[in-house]
CSV table of C-alpha atoms and ligand atoms in Angstrom, one decimal:
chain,number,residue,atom,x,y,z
A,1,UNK,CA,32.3,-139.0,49.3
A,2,UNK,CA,32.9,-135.4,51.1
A,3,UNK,CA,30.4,-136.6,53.5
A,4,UNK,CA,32.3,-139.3,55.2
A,5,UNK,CA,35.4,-137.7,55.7
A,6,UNK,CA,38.4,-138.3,58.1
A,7,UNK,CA,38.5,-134.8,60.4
A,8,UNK,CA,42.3,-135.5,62.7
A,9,UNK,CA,41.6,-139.3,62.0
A,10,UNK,CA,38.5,-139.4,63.6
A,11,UNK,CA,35.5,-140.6,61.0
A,12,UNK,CA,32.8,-138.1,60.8
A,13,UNK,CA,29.2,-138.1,59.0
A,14,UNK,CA,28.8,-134.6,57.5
A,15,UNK,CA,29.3,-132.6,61.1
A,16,UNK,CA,28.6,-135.7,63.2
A,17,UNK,CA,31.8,-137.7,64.5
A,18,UNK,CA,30.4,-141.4,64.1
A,19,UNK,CA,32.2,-142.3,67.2
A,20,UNK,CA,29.8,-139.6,69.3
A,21,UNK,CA,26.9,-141.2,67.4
A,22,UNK,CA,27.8,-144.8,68.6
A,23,UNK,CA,28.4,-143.5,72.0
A,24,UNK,CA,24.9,-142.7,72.1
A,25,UNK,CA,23.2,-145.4,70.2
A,26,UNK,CA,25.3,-148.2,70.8
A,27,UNK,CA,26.4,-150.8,67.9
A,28,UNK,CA,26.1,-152.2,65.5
A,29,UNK,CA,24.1,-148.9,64.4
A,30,UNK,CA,23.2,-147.7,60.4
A,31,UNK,CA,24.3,-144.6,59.6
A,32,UNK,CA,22.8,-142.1,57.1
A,33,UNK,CA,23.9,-138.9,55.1
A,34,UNK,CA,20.7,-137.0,54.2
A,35,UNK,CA,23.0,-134.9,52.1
A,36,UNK,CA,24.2,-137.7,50.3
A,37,UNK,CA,20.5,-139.2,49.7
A,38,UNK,CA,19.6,-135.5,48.7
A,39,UNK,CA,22.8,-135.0,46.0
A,40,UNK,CA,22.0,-138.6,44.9
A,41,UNK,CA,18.3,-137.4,43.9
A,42,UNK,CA,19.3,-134.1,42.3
A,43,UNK,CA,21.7,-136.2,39.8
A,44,UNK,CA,18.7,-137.9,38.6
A,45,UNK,CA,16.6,-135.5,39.0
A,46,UNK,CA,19.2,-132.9,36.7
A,47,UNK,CA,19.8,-135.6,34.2
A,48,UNK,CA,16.3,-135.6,33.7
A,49,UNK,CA,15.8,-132.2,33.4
A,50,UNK,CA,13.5,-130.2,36.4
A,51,UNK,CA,9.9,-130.8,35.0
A,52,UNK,CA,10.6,-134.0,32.6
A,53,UNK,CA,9.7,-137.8,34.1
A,54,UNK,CA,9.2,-139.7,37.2
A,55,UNK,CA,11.8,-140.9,39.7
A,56,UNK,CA,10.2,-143.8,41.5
A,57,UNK,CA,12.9,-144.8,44.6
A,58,UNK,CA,12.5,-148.6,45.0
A,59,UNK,CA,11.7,-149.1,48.7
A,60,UNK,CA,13.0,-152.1,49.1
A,61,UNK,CA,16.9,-151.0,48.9
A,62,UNK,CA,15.6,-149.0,52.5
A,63,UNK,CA,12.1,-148.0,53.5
A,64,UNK,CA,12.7,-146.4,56.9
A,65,UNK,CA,10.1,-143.6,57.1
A,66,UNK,CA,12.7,-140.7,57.4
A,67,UNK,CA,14.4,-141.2,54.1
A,68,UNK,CA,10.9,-141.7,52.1
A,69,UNK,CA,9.5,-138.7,53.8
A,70,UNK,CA,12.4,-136.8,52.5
A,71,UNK,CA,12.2,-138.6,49.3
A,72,UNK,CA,8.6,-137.2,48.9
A,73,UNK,CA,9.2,-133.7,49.8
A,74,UNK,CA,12.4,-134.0,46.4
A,75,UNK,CA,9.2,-135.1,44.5
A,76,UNK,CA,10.1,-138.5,44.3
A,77,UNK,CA,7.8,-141.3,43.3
A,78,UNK,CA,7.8,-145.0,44.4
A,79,UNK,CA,8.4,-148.2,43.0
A,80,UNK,CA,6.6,-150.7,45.9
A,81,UNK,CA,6.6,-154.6,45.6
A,82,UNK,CA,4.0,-155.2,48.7
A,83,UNK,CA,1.2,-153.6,50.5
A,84,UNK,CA,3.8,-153.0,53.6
A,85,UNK,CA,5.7,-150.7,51.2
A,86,UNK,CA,2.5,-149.0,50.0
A,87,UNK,CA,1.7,-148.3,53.6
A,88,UNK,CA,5.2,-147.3,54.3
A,89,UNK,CA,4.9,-144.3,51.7
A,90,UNK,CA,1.9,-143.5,52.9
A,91,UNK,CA,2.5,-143.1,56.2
A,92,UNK,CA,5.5,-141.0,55.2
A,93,UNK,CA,3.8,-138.7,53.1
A,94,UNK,CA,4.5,-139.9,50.3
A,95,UNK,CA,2.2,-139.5,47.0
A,96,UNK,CA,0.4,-142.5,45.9
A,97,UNK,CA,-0.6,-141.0,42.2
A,98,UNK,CA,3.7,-141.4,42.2
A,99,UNK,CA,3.7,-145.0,42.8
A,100,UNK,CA,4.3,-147.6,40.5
A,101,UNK,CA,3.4,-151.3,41.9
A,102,UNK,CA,5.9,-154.1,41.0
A,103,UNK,CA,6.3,-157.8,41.7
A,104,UNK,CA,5.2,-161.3,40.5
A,105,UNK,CA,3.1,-162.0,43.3
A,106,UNK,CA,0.6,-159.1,43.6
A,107,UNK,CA,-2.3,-160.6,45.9
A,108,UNK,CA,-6.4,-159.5,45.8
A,109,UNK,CA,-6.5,-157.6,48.9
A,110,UNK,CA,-3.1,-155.5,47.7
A,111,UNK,CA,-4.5,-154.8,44.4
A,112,UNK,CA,-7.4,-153.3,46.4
A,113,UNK,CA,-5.9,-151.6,48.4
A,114,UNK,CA,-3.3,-149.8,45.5
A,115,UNK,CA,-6.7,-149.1,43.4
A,116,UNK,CA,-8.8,-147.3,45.9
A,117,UNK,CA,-5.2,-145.1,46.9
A,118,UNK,CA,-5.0,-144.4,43.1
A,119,UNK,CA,-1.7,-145.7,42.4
A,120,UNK,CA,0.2,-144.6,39.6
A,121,UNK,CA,0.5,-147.6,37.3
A,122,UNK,CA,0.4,-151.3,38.0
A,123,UNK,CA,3.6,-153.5,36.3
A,124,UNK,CA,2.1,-157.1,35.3
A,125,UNK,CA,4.2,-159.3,35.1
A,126,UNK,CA,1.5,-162.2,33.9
A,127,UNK,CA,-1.4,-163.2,31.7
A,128,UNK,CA,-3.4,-164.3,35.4
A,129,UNK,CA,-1.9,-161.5,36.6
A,130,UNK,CA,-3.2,-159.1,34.6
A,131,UNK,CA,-6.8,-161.1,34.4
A,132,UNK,CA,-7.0,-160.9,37.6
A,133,UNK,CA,-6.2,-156.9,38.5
A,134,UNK,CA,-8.8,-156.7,35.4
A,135,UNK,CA,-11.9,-158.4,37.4
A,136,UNK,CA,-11.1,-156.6,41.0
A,137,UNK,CA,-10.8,-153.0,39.2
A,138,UNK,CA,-14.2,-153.9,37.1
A,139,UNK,CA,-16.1,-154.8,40.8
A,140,UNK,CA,-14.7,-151.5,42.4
A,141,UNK,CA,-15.9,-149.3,38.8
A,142,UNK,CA,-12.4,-148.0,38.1
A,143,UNK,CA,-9.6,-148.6,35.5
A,144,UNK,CA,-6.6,-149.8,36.4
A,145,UNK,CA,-3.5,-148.3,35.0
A,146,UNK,CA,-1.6,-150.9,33.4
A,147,UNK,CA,2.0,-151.2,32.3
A,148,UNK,CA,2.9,-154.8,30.8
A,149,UNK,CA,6.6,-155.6,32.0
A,150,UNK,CA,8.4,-157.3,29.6
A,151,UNK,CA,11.6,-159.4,30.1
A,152,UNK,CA,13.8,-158.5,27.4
A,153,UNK,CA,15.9,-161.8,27.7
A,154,UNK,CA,19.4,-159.7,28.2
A,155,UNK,CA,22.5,-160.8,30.2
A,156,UNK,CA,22.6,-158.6,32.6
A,157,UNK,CA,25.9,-159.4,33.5
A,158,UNK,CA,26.0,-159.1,37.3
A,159,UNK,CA,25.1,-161.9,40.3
A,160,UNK,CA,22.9,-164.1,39.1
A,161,UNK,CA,20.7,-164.0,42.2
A,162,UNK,CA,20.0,-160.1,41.2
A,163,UNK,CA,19.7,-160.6,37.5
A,164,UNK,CA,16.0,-160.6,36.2
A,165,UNK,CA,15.7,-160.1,32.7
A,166,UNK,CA,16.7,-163.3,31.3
A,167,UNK,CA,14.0,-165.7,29.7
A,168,UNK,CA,14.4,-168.4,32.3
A,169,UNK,CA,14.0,-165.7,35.6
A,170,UNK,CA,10.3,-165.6,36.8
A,171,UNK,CA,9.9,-162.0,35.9
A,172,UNK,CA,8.1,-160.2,33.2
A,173,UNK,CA,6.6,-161.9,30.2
A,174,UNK,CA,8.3,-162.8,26.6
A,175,UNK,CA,7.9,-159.2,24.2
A,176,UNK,CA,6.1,-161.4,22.0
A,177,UNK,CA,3.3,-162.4,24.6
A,178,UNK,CA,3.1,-158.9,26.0
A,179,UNK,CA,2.6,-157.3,22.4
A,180,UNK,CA,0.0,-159.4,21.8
A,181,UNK,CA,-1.6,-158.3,25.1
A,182,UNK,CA,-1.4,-155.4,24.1
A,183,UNK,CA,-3.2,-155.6,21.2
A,184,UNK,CA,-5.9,-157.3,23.2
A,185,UNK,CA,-6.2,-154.3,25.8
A,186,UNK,CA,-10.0,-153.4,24.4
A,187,UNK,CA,-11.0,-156.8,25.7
A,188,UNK,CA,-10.0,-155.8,29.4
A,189,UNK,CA,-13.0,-153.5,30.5
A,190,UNK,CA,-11.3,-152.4,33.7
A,191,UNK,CA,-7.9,-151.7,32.5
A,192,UNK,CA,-5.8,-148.9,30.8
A,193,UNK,CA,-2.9,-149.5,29.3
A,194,UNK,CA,-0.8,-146.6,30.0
A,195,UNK,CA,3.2,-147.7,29.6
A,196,UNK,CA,5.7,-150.4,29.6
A,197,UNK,CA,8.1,-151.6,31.7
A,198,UNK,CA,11.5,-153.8,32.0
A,199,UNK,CA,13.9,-154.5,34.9
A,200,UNK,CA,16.7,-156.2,33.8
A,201,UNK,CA,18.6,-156.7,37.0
A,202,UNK,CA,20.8,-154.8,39.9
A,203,UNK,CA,24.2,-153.5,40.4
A,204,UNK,CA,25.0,-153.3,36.9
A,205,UNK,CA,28.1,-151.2,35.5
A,206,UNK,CA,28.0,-151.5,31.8
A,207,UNK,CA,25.5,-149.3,29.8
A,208,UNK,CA,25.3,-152.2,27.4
A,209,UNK,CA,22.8,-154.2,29.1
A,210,UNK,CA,20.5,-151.5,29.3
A,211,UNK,CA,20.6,-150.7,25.7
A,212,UNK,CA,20.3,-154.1,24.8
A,213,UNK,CA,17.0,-154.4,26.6
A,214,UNK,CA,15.7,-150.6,25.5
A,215,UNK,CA,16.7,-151.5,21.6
A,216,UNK,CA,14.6,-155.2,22.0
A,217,UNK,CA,11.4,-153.5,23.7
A,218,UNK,CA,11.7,-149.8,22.1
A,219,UNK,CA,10.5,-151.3,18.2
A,220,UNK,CA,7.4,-153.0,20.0
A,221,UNK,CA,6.7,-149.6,21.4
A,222,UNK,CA,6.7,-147.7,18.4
A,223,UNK,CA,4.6,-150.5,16.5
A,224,UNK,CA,2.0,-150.5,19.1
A,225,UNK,CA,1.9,-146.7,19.1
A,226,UNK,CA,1.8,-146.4,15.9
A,227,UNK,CA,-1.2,-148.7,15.6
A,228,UNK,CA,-3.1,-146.5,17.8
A,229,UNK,CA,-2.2,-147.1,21.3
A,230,UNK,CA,-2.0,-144.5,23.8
A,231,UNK,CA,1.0,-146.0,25.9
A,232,UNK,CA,2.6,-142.7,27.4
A,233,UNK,CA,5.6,-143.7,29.4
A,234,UNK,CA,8.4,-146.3,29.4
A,235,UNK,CA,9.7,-147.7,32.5
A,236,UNK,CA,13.2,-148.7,32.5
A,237,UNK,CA,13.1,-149.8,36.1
A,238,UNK,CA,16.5,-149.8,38.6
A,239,UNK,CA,19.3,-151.4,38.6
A,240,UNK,CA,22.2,-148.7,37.6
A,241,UNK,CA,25.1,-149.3,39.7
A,242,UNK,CA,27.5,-148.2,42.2
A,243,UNK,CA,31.2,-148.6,43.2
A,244,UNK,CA,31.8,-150.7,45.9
A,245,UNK,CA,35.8,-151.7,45.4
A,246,UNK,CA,36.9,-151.1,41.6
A,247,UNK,CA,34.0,-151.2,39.7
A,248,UNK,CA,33.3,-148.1,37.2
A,249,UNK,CA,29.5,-147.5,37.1
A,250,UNK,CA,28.5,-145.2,34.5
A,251,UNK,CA,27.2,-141.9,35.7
A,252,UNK,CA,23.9,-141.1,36.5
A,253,UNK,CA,23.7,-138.5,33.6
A,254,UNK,CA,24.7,-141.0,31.2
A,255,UNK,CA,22.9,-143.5,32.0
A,256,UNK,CA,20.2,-140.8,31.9
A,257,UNK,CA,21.6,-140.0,28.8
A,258,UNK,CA,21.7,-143.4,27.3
A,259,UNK,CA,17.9,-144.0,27.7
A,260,UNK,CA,17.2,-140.4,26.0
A,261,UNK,CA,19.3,-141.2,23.3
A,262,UNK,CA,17.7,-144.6,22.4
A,263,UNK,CA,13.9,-143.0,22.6
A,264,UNK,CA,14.7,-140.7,20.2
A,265,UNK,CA,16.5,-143.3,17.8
A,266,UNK,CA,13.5,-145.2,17.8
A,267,UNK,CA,10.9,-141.7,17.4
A,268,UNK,CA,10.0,-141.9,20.7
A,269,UNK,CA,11.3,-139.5,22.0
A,270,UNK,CA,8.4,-137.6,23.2
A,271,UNK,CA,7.8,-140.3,25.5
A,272,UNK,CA,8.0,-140.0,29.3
A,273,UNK,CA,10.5,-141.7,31.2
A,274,UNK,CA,9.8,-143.4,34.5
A,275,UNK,CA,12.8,-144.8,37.0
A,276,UNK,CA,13.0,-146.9,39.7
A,277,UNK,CA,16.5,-146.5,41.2
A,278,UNK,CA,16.8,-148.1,44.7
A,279,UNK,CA,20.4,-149.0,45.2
A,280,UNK,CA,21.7,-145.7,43.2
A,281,UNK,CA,19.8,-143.2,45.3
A,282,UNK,CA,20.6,-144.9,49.0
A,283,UNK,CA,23.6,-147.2,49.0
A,284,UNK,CA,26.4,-144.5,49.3
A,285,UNK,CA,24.6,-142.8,51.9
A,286,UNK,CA,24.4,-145.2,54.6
A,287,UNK,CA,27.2,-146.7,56.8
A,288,UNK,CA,27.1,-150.1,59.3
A,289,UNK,CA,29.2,-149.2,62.3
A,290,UNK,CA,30.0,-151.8,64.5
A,291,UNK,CA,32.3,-152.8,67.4
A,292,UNK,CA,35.3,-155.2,67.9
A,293,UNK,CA,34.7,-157.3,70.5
A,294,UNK,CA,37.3,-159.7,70.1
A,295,UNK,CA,40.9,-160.4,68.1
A,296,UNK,CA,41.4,-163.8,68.1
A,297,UNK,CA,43.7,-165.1,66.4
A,298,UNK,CA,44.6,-169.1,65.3
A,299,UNK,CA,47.4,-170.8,63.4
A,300,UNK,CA,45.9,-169.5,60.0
A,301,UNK,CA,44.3,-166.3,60.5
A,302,UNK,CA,43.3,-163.2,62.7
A,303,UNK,CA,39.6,-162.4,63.2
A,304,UNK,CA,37.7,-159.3,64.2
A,305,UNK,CA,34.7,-160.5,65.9
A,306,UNK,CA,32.5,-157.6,65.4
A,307,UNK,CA,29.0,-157.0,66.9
A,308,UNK,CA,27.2,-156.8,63.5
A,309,UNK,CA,26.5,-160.0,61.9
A,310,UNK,CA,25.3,-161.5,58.6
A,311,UNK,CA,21.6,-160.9,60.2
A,312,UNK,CA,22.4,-156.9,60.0
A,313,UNK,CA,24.1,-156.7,56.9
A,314,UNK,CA,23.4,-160.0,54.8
A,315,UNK,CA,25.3,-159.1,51.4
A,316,UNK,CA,28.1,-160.5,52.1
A,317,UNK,CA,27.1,-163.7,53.0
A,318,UNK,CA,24.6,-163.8,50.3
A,319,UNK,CA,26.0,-162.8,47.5
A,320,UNK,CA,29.7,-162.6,48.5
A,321,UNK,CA,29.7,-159.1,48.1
A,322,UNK,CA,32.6,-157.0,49.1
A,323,UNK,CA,31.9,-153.6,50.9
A,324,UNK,CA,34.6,-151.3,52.3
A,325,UNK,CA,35.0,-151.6,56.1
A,326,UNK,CA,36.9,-148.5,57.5
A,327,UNK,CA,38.2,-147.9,61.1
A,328,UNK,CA,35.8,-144.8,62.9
A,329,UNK,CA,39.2,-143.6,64.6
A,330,UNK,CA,42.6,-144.0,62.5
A,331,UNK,CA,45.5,-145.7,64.8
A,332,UNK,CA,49.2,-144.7,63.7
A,333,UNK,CA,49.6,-148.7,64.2
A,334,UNK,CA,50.5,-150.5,61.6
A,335,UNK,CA,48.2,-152.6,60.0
A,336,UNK,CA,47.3,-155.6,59.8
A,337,UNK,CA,45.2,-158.5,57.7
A,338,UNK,CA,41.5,-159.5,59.5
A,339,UNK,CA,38.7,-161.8,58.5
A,340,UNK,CA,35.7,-159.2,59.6
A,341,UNK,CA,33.2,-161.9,61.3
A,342,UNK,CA,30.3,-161.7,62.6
A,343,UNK,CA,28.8,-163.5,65.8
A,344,UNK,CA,26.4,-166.1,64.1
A,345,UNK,CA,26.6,-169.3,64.7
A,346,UNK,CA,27.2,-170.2,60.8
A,347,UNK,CA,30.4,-169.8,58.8
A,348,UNK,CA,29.3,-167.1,55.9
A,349,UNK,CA,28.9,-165.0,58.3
A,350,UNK,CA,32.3,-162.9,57.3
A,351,UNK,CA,31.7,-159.0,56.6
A,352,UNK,CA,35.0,-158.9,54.7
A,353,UNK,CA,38.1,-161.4,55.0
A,354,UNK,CA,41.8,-160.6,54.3
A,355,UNK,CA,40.7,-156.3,55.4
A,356,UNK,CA,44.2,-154.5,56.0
A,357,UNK,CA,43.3,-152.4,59.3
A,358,UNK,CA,45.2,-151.2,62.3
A,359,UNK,CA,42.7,-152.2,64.9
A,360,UNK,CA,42.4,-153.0,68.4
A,361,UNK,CA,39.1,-154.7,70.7
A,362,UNK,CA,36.8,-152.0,71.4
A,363,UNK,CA,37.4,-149.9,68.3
A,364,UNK,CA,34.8,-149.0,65.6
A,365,UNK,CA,34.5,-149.9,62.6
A,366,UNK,CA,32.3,-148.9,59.5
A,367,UNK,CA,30.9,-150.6,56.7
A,368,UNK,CA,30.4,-148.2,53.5
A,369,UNK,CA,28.0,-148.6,51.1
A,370,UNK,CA,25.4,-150.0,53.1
A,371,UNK,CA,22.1,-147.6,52.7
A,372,UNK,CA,21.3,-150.2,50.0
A,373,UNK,CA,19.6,-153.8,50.7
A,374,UNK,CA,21.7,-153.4,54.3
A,375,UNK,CA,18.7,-152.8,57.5
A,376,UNK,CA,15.7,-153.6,54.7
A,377,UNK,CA,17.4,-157.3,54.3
A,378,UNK,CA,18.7,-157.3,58.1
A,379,UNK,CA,16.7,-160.3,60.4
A,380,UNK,CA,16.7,-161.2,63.7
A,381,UNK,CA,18.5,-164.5,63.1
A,382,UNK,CA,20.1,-166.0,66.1
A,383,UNK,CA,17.4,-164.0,68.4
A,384,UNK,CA,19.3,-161.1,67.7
A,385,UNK,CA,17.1,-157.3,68.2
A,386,UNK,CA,18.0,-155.4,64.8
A,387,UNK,CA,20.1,-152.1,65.0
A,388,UNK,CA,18.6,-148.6,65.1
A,389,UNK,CA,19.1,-146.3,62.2
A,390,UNK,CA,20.2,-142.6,63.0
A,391,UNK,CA,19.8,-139.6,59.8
A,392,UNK,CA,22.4,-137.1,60.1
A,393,UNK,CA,21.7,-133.6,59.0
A,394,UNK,CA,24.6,-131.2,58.7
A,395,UNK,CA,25.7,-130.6,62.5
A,396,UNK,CA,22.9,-132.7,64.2
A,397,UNK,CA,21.5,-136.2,64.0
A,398,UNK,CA,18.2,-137.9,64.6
A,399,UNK,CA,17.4,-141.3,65.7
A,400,UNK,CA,14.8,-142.5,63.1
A,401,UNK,CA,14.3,-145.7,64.0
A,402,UNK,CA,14.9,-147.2,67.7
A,403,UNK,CA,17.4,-150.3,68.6
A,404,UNK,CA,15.1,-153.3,68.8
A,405,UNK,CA,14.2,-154.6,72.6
A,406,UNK,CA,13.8,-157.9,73.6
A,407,UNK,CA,10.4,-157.5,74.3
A,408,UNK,CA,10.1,-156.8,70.3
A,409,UNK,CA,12.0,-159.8,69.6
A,410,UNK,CA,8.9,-161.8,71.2
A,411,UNK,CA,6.0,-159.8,70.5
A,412,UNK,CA,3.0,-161.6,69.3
A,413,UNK,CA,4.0,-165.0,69.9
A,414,UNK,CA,2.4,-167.5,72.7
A,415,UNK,CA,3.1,-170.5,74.4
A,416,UNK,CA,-0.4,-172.5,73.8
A,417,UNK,CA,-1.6,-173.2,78.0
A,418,UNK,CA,-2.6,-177.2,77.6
B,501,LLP,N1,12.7,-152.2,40.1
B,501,LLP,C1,12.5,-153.5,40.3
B,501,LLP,C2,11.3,-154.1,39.6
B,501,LLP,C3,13.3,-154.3,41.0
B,501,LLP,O1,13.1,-155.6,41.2
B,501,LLP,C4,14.4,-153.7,41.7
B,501,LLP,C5,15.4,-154.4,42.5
B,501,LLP,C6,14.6,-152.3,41.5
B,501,LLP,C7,13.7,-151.6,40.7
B,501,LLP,C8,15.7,-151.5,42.1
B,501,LLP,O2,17.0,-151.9,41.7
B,501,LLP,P1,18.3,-151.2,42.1
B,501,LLP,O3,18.2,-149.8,41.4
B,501,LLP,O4,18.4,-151.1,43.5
B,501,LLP,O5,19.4,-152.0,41.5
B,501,LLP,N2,19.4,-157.4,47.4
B,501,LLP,C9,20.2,-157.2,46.2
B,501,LLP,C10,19.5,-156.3,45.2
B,501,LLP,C11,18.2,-156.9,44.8
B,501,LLP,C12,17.4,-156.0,43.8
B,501,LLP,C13,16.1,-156.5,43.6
B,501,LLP,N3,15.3,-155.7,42.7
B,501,LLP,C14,21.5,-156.6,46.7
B,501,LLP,O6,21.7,-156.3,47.9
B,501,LLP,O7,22.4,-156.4,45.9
C-alpha cells in the first residue's frame, strides 16, 4: 500500500513520518490514511458503476466522526447496529435516508428514534422483531421500511466467532419463515416491505460463500416478485475480505462482479444492490503504533513489551488473528524472533509471537491492518485511558480523537457517602 511506505527507512503515512506523529501524540496511537479510506470507496463505488446502488459502511469496523464525515461527503450510506451508531452518523453529517439498521436486538426507543430520522430500511431479523417495529411505526402514523434478513445456512468458512449465516447462529430467520412473512406483509399496517437482506459472516476470501447464499435467497426473490411484491433492493451485507499475511481476497470488482452476475442469472437484474462493507473499506487504512518498552528475554523466548495491549487492539487475543507488525524506523541490525506482548495482566495478551524484527527499547512499532474492529473493539481493561486516533491527509495530519485522561477513565461513577 503506497501509502505506508518506507522513505530512507523511516515509516511514513502518505507525507507524514509516523515517528513525528508519535512524537506528538504519544503511543500507542491509531493511525489513518484518508487516501486509503477514499481509494477503498471509489473501488466499490466504480464496481458499482457512479449512479447504480447503495454503499452502506458498517460503523462498527470504526465509527470515529472524521472518517464517517468523509464517508458521507463520497455518498456513502450506513449500515448501524445501535442508536449510538445512528447518533454517530448523525452528528457527522451523515444522511439518515442512507442508513440501513441491523442487529438482533433492536430496542423500542431505537426503533423510535430510526423512524422519526427516516432511516433507510430496517433489517429484521425476527417474527417479534418485526411485530414489534410493526405496532411502534402504526402509533407514530408512518411505515416502516422493511427488509426481512434471511440466514441462508452457508459455511462461511472463516472464524467461527465472525460467521453468521449458519442455521444454528442467532441471526436472520430460515428462507422458508421469511417467505412466508413475506407473503403476509398486507397484514402489517405499518410496514413496507422494500428488500431483503443476508450477512453471511466476515473476513471471507472465497467468492463461493457468497454465491452459495445469493443462489439459496435469489429464487425466493424472484417468486415473491413475481407474485406481485414490490421488493426493490437486495442486501448482500459485509463481510468481503482482506489480506492480512497470505490470504488472497477476491477483488472488490469481482466480488462486485459476482453479485451482478448472479441477479441477472436469476432475472433480477434490474434490482438494486445495497452493501455494507466495514472491514473492506477501513482495515488497510489504519495502523496501531506503539512503543517498546521493554526486551526481556527468558530461557525460552524474547519479548517485546509494547505499550499497546489486547485492550487497544483485541483481535489477536480474540480471535487469534495475525496482523503485520512493522518497525516505524528500519535498523541495519539483524533481526531477531519476538513474542509482541502487551502489558495486561492476562496471558492472550500477545500482538504477534515468533515476529522477525531488528528492534531495540524505545523504538516504534506498527501494527497494519488495524482501521478495522481495532479502536471500535479497544476497552479500558486494566484501567487503561484508550489511545487517540490521528487522520492523515497528504502532507498534514489531524488529531480526530483525543488520548483518553484519567479523569475520563472515572467519569460518572461515585463512591455512595454512607
Ligand atoms: N453487516 C452486518 C449485518 C454485520 O454483522 C457486519 C459485521 C458487517 C455488515 C460488516 O462486515 P465486514 O465487511 O466488516 O466483514 N470483530 C470481527 C468482525 C465482526 C464482524 C461483525 N459483523 C473482527 O475483528 O474480525
Amino acid at each position: 500500500m503506497t501509502n505506508f511506505a518506507y522513505r530512507d527507512d523511516r515509516l511514513f503515512v502518505e507525507g507524514v513520518a509516523v515517528a513525528e506523529i508519535a512524537a506528538t501524540v504519544g503511543s500507542p496511537c491509531y493511525i489513518y490514511s484518508k487516501h486509503t479510506l477514499y481509494s477503498a470507496f471509489r473501488s466499490f463505488r466504480d464496481a458499482l458503476g457512479p449512479e447504480e446502488g447503495l454503499i452502506c459502511y458498517a460503523v462498527k469496523a470504526n465509527g470515529n466522526l472524521a472518517l464517517l464525515s468523509a464517508l458521507a461527503g463520497l455518498g456513502a450510506g450506513f449500515d448501524i447496529v445501535s442508536q449510538g451508531e445512528l447518533e454517530r452518523v448523525v452528528a457527522a453529517g451523515g444522511d439518515a435516508s442512507r442508513v440501513v439498521f441491523s442487529g438482533v436486538g433492536k430496542t423500542e426507543a431505537e426503533m423510535r428514534r430510526a423512524l422519526a430520522l427516516g432511516i433507510h430500511c430496517f433489517n429484521v431479523e425476527s417474527l417479534p422483531e418485526l411485530v414489534r417495529l410493526n405496532a411502534i411505526a402504526e402509533a407514530m402514523g408512518l411505515k416502516a421500511p422493511v427488509s426481512l434478513r434471511v440466514n441462508p445456512d452457508v459455511d462461511a468458512r472463516t472464524h467461527p466467532y465472525i460467521a453468521t449465516g449458519l442455521k444454528e447462529n442467532k441471526f436472520g430467520l430460515p428462507i422458508a419463515e421469511a417467505v412466508a412473512l413475506y407473503r403476509k406483509a398486507a397484514s402489517f399496517r405499518g410496514l413496507r416491505f422494500v428488500g431483503v437482506d443476508c450477512h453471511i459472516g466476515s473476513q471471507l476470501t472465497d467468492l463461493r460463500p457468497f454465491a452459495d447464499a445469493l443462489d439459496r435467497v435469489l429464487p425466493e426473490v424472484r417468486r415473491l416478485r413475481e407474485a406481485g411484491m414490490d421488493l426493490e433492493h437486495i442486501d448482500v451485507g459485509g463481510g468481503l475480505g482482506i489480506c492480512y499475511q497470505d490470504e488472497t481476497p477476491p477483488s472488490v470488482q469481482a466480488y462486485v462482479g459476482l453479485i451482478k452476475e448472479r441477479l441477472a442469472a436469476h432475472g433480477l437484474g434490474a434490482m438494486n444492490i445495497l452493501l455494507e462493507p466495514g472491514r473492506a473499506l477501513v482495515a488497510a487504512s489504519g495502523i496501531l503504533v506503539t512503543g517498546i518498552e521493554y526486551v526481556k528475554e527468558t530461557p525460552d523466548k524474547r519479548f517485546a513489551i509494547v505499550d499497546a495491549g489486547m485492550n487497544d487492539l483485541i483481535r489477536p487475543a480474540l480471535y487469534g488473528a495475525w496482523q503485520r507488525i512493522v518497525p516505524v524506523r528500519k535498523r541495519p541490525d539483524q533481526e531477531l524472533l519476538y513474542d509482541v506482548v502487551g502489558p495486561v495482566c492476562e496471558s492472550a495478551d500477545v500482538l504477534g509471537r515468533g515476529r522477525s524484527l531488528a528492534v531495540k527499547a524505545g523504538d516504534f512499532l506498527a501494527i497494519c491492518d488495524a482501521g478495522a474492529y481495532g479502536f471500535s473493539m479497544s476497552s479500558q481493561y486494566n484501567a487503561r485511558p484508550r489511545p487517540p486516533e490521528v487522520l492523515v491527509d497528504g502532507e498534514r495530519f489531524h488529531v480526530i480523537r483525543d488520548r483518553e485522561t484519567y479523569e475520563d477513565l472515572m467519569r460518572g461513577e461515585h463512591i455512595p457517602r454512607s
